[in-house]
């Protein structure tokens, strides 16, 4: 045996990340081994692997438990003894749960050596157990015989790189609630392909998408689990890796890093290969994350996207995955959809959230309470169906807070109070003081980071803010202890020990504490900025913190947007602002809802007539109508707005304004009520008025999607469809409404 072989094996320092992958490749190659199951983790029951080996003489299976360690095993190694005991005690399921077996044999494997004393002690303690010891030299011999290509390949470097990359994506402390909860094992995440046709697509695993597509744009809402999904993807790539030459090398970087490197894709990739001494000539997956965290103009972002795609296109072996929050402009998507296959993270179902809470809380009473009240509480109508929402809810319920938060802001607020120690009754008043200090400093940090567009800051900067805060106040606290608690135990922040930097565990936490800062400042100026993608979530939290926002809601309702882009963004955001302000007098909210629907009608008509400067004219009139309808339903199809919408469907009949836009506003209101379960929502619309072709088509699509159709509307639509079939000119006109852009139709035809 070559000495360098043993040195290479002994250099493996991390059991799970370095040594296990080698064994996962080696063990299935051993003679008479028919199956190997990797059991590391909560289900291991003492064995990291279970081997099924064929006894050819007796024609039966032998079940072997494998215990893996790195480094020397000496006499005092009690962990090995504990694992052997667990191997003896517990039956286990293998072969996907189809077999319930007891282990016949145990292998203790190390990449180094096992002392004679240790072997003797274990033999004496477990006399009745068939135990074999396999040391580093034997591992080298087996690798040379059954897995020789290992010596020629820099596998360890690859493993190290992937491990570091996973840490980079989310450097979550093991002690954190988020780190220990194991969301990857509890919730499977899927994506679906997006396009303007709004067809329903089957759920897909991101790994299969990466295999099928070359240019991918992955989008998700706040807290949808984008980082988690990227980690799952890299773990899957790592699992599939077999030390062969055709594997995919994922290269992860932040969008801001790409900009700093002048969009030089080749340099970014080469720096990774050089740093880890990886020899790789195969496919590369370049993952560019956090596009939304860079403040840049629409034109700058579009040009940067084009440049990145163009540079990637030069090398056939490079694939590109760009990850971002949902963009705030349809102009973004016009460019994105030209270059990328766009995929969205599918929201969790209510059942998945309940199941997740059940697994964390492990309390049937809590879960039944949740199931019974799920349709009654505003929480489940309001919170996004995201992992972060599920985690926060589970944590709150598991800490026996009995009142379900009624808004997302309350969810964040109560969670923060729990993890920052406000309710640590063992400390009494000290707990409140420490909580206030940590909370206030987090506010200052959030303000500093948000105002300066930072994702992280140095530990020294955090310390300066901390000491400066305390220096101005007469507080009797243990500075050193409190600072460590702020840095390492807040559970809303994290520290990257390699770069010595501090950041919020999730961007939404930074936005929440920034909102706390806005509340401390007092009244804010209501202008177009509240609709900017960078700030909008902070303002949402701000409205939620105040809850009773009569003055602010009046300002939002009176706001005159400075441009057409803001007019459109109001369709996305105003509903969430009203929901967050649920203690505001309801007539103010009702007034805001009415204005939102009238504004939507005006904007839609303006686009049809060419009176706007936004490029929505490239959509067909029908597609544009569907976009508006969906935006409004997504923002207002909540029980909270139902009575307002019902009142408005009557009030708008006597509204002081007249015009085509009012007809569309009435249609939009009825569409949202239909989404809320009212199958007769369109009855008054079809009974009292001669409707335009576009509205008739809109009613058809809405009722087809919802499956809710009254007898009145059904008769009306059948009559309309019969008329279309009998009128060749109308049929051709409708085809153009679907197929041609609004701009071209406006030039060639009169849109009715």
mmCIF file of N, CA and C in Angstrom, residues 18 35 43 49 101 108 116 146 264 267 318 385 402 413 465 476 598 728 743:
data_model
loop_
_atom_site.group_PDB
_atom_site.id
_atom_site.type_symbol
_atom_site.label_atom_id
_atom_site.label_comp_id
_atom_site.label_asym_id
_atom_site.label_seq_id
_atom_site.Cartn_x
_atom_site.Cartn_y
_atom_site.Cartn_z
ATOM 1 N N UNK A 18 -17.000 14.180 4.885
ATOM 2 C CA UNK A 18 -15.811 13.693 4.192
ATOM 3 C C UNK A 18 -15.749 12.171 4.061
ATOM 4 N N UNK A 35 -27.107 -4.786 -1.151
ATOM 5 C CA UNK A 35 -27.810 -3.524 -0.909
ATOM 6 C C UNK A 35 -27.145 -2.784 0.242
ATOM 7 N N UNK A 43 -32.775 8.578 12.191
ATOM 8 C CA UNK A 43 -33.265 7.207 12.053
ATOM 9 C C UNK A 43 -32.166 6.156 12.107
ATOM 10 N N UNK A 49 -24.726 3.041 8.461
ATOM 11 C CA UNK A 49 -25.112 2.290 7.270
ATOM 12 C C UNK A 49 -25.692 0.948 7.706
ATOM 13 N N UNK A 101 -35.967 -5.845 10.478
ATOM 14 C CA UNK A 101 -34.865 -6.784 10.713
ATOM 15 C C UNK A 101 -34.117 -6.472 12.004
ATOM 16 N N UNK A 108 -17.198 -1.806 12.939
ATOM 17 C CA UNK A 108 -16.734 -0.504 13.428
ATOM 18 C C UNK A 108 -15.612 -0.055 12.494
ATOM 19 N N UNK A 116 -5.536 -1.478 20.576
ATOM 20 C CA UNK A 116 -5.782 -2.846 21.052
ATOM 21 C C UNK A 116 -6.650 -2.838 22.304
ATOM 22 N N UNK A 146 -11.462 -2.394 -5.038
ATOM 23 C CA UNK A 146 -12.824 -2.309 -5.551
ATOM 24 C C UNK A 146 -13.234 -0.907 -6.030
ATOM 25 N N UNK A 264 -18.160 38.833 -15.120
ATOM 26 C CA UNK A 264 -17.228 37.872 -15.708
ATOM 27 C C UNK A 264 -17.506 36.485 -15.135
ATOM 28 N N UNK A 267 -14.496 33.975 -14.755
ATOM 29 C CA UNK A 267 -13.631 34.262 -13.604
ATOM 30 C C UNK A 267 -14.227 33.743 -12.300
ATOM 31 N N UNK A 318 -21.989 25.275 -19.399
ATOM 32 C CA UNK A 318 -22.476 26.063 -18.262
ATOM 33 C C UNK A 318 -23.993 26.201 -18.333
ATOM 34 N N UNK A 385 -48.408 30.941 2.288
ATOM 35 C CA UNK A 385 -48.214 29.497 2.484
ATOM 36 C C UNK A 385 -46.745 29.153 2.281
ATOM 37 N N UNK A 402 -51.412 30.758 23.544
ATOM 38 C CA UNK A 402 -52.709 30.207 23.179
ATOM 39 C C UNK A 402 -53.428 31.007 22.101
ATOM 40 N N UNK A 413 -43.916 39.415 15.409
ATOM 41 C CA UNK A 413 -43.752 40.109 16.681
ATOM 42 C C UNK A 413 -43.707 39.135 17.851
ATOM 43 N N UNK A 465 -22.110 49.459 17.589
ATOM 44 C CA UNK A 465 -23.490 49.882 17.799
ATOM 45 C C UNK A 465 -23.972 49.487 19.190
ATOM 46 N N UNK A 476 -27.890 48.322 34.193
ATOM 47 C CA UNK A 476 -27.118 47.343 34.955
ATOM 48 C C UNK A 476 -27.213 45.982 34.270
ATOM 49 N N UNK A 598 -61.850 50.805 -8.850
ATOM 50 C CA UNK A 598 -62.088 51.828 -9.866
ATOM 51 C C UNK A 598 -60.785 52.191 -10.578
ATOM 52 N N UNK A 728 -69.586 35.138 -37.904
ATOM 53 C CA UNK A 728 -68.202 34.900 -38.320
ATOM 54 C C UNK A 728 -67.302 36.071 -37.978
ATOM 55 N N UNK A 743 -51.655 46.744 -28.411
ATOM 56 C CA UNK A 743 -51.178 47.839 -29.237
ATOM 57 C C UNK A 743 -51.530 47.676 -30.700
#
